Coordinates of C-alpha atoms in Angstrom, one line a residue:
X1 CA -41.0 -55.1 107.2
X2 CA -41.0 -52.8 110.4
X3 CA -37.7 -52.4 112.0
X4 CA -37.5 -51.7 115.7
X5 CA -34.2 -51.6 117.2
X6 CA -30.7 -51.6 116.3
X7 CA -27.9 -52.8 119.2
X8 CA -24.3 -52.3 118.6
X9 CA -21.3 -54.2 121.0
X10 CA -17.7 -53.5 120.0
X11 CA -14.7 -56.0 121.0
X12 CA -14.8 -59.1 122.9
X13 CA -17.3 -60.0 125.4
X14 CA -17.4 -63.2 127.6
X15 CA -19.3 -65.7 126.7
X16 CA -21.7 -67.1 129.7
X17 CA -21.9 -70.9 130.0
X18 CA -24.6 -73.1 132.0
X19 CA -26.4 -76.2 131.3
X20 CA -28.5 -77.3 129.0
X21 CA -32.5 -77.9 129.1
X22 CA -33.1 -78.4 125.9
X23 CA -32.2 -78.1 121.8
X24 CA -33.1 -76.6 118.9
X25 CA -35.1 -79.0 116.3
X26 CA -33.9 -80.6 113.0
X27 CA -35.8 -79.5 109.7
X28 CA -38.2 -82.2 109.3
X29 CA -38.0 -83.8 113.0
X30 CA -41.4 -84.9 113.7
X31 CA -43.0 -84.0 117.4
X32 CA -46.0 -85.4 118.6
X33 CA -48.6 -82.6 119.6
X34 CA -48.9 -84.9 123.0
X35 CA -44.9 -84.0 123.9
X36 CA -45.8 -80.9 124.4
X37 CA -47.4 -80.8 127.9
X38 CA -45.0 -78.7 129.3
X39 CA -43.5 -77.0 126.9
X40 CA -44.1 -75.2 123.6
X41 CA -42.6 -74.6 120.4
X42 CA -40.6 -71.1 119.3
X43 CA -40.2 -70.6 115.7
X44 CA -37.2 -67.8 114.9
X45 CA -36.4 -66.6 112.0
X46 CA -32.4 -65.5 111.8
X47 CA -30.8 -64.2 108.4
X48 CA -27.4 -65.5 109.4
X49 CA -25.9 -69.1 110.9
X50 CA -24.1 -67.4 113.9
X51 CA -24.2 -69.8 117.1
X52 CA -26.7 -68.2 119.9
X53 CA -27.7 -69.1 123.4
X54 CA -31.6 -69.1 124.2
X55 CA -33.0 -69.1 127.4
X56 CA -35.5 -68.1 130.4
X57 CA -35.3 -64.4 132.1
X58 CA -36.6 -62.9 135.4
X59 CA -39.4 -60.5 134.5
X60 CA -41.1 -58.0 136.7
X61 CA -41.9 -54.3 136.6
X62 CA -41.9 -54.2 132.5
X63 CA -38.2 -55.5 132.9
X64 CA -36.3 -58.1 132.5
X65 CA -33.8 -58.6 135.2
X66 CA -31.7 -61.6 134.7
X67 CA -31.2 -65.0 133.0
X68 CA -33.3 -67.6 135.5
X69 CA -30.8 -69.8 137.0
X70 CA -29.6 -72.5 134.4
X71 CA -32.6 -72.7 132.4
X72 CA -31.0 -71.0 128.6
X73 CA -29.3 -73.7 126.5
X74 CA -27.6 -73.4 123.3
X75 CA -29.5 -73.3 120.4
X76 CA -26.1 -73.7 117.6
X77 CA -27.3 -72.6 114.7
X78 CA -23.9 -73.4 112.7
X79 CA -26.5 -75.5 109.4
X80 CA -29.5 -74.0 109.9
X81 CA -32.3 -74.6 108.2
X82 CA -33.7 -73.4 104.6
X83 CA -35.6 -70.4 104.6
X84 CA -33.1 -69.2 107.8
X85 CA -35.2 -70.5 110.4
X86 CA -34.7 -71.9 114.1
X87 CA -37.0 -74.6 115.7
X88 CA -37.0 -74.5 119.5
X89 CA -39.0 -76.9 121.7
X90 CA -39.2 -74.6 125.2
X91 CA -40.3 -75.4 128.9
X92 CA -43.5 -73.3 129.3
X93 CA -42.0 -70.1 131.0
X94 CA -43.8 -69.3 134.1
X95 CA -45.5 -66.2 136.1
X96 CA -42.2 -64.0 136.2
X97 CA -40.3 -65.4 133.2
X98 CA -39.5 -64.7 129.4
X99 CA -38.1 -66.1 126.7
X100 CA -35.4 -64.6 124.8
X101 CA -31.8 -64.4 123.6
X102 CA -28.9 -64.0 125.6
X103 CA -25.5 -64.5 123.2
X104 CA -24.7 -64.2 119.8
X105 CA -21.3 -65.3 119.0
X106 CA -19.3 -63.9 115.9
X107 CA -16.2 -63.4 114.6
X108 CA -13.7 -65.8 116.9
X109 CA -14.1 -65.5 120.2
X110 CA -16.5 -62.2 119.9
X111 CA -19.8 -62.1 121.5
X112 CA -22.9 -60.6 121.7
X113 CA -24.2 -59.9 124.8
X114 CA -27.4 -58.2 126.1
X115 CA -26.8 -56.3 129.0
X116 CA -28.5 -53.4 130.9
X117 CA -30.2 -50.9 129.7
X118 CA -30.7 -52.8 125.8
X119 CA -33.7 -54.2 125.0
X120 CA -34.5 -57.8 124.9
X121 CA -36.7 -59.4 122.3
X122 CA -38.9 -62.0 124.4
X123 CA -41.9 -64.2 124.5
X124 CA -44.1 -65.9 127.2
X125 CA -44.3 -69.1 126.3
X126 CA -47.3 -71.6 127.4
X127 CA -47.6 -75.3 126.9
X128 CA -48.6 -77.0 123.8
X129 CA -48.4 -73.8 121.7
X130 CA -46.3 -73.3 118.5
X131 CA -45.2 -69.4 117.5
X132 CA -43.4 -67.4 115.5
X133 CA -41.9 -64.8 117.5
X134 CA -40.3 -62.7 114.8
X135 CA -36.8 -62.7 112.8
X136 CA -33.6 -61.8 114.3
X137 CA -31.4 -59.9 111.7
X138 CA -27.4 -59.9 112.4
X139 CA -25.4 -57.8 110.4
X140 CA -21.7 -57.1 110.7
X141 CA -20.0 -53.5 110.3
X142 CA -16.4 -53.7 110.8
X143 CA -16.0 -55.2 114.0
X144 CA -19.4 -54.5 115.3
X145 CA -22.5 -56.5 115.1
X146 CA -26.1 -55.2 114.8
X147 CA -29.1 -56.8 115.4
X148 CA -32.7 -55.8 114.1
X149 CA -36.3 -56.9 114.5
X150 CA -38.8 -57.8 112.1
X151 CA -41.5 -59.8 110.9
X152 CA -42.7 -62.2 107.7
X153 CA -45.6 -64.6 109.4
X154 CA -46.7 -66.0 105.5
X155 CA -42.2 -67.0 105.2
X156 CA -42.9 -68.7 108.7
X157 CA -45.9 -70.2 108.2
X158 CA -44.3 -71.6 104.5
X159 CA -41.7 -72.8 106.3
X160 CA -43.4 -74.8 108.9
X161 CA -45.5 -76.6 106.7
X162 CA -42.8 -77.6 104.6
X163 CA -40.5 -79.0 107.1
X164 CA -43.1 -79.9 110.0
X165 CA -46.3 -79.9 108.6
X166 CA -47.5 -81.5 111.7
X167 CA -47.3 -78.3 113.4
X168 CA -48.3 -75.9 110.9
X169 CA -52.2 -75.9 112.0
X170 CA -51.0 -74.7 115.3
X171 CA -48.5 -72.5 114.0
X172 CA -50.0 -68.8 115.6
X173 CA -47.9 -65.0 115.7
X174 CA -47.2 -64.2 118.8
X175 CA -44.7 -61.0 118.3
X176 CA -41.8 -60.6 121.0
X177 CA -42.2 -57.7 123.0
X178 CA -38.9 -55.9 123.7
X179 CA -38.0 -55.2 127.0
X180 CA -35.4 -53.0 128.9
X181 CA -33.3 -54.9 130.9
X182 CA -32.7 -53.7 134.5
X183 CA -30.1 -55.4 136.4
X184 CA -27.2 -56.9 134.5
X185 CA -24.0 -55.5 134.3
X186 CA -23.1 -53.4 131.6
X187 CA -20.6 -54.7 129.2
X188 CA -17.6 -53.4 128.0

């Protein structure tokens, strides 16, 4: 497993809050290949069940800049599923947008927050496509939680046909790409 960057945030951080666009799926919820006209299907992998928020960035210059508008929703991942993977059905991101994580929470009222100058794991995602975008690892030191990248396409591939077999001919790798991000403030 290749691992490609480690982030690190100490104390509290705010937590941002905006509407919702969509949810994550239920192991075994069935989807209809034909639902997905405008929208596609992100497959996660996450080795722990901390609550995150999901949702569309700006993206120009090999950046990403900000989080578009009100377009991330939660994606609680308080019982996730077996095998540690989240199901997310996703309005196809457009010219100019990724998708990506914006907040882990942990340990009370503690977040996780990506901010300028870390680098954001992300995806373009079209219609009517199902992918595995990697696994997001969060690991606690102390008071400080660290997040790492990697990758195990046969565990998501297993784990798709088990609980949505449906999708799993579909089912293609389609890594995230980690990008700087430019213009948010720095957190402290």
């Amino acid at each position: 497993m290749k691992k490609y960057y480690n982030a690190a945030v100490f104390g509290s951080i705010s937590m941002l809050v905006s509407g919702c666009q969509s949810a994550n799926m239920r192991p075994g919820e069935h989807v209809k290949l034909e639902d997905l006209s405008d929208a596609g299907i992100v497959v996660v992998g996450m080795n722990s069940p901390l609550p995150s928020r999901w949702g569309k960035w700006a993206y120009s210059d090999g950046k990403v800049n900000a989080i578009v508008g009100s377009a991330f929703f939660s994606t609680t991942n308080v019982s996730p599923p077996s095998n540690g993977f989240i199901v997310m059905k996703v309005g196809s991101t457009s010219a100019g947008t990724r998708f990506g994580p914006s907040v882990f929470s942990y340990v009370g009222n503690k977040y996780f927050k990506y901010c300028s100058g870390m680098r954001l794991p992300s995806l373009e995602v079209k219609a009517g496509e199902v992918i595995y975008g990697g696994n997001i690892n969060a690991n606690m030191k102390g008071e400080s939680l660290f997040l790492n990248y990697d990758y195990d396409f046969d565990a998501a591939r297993k784990f798709i046909a088990q609980y949505y077999p449906e999708l799993s001919s579909k089912l293609q790798e389609k890594r995230f790409s980690l990008y700087r991000i430019g213009s948010l403030p720095n957190c402290y």
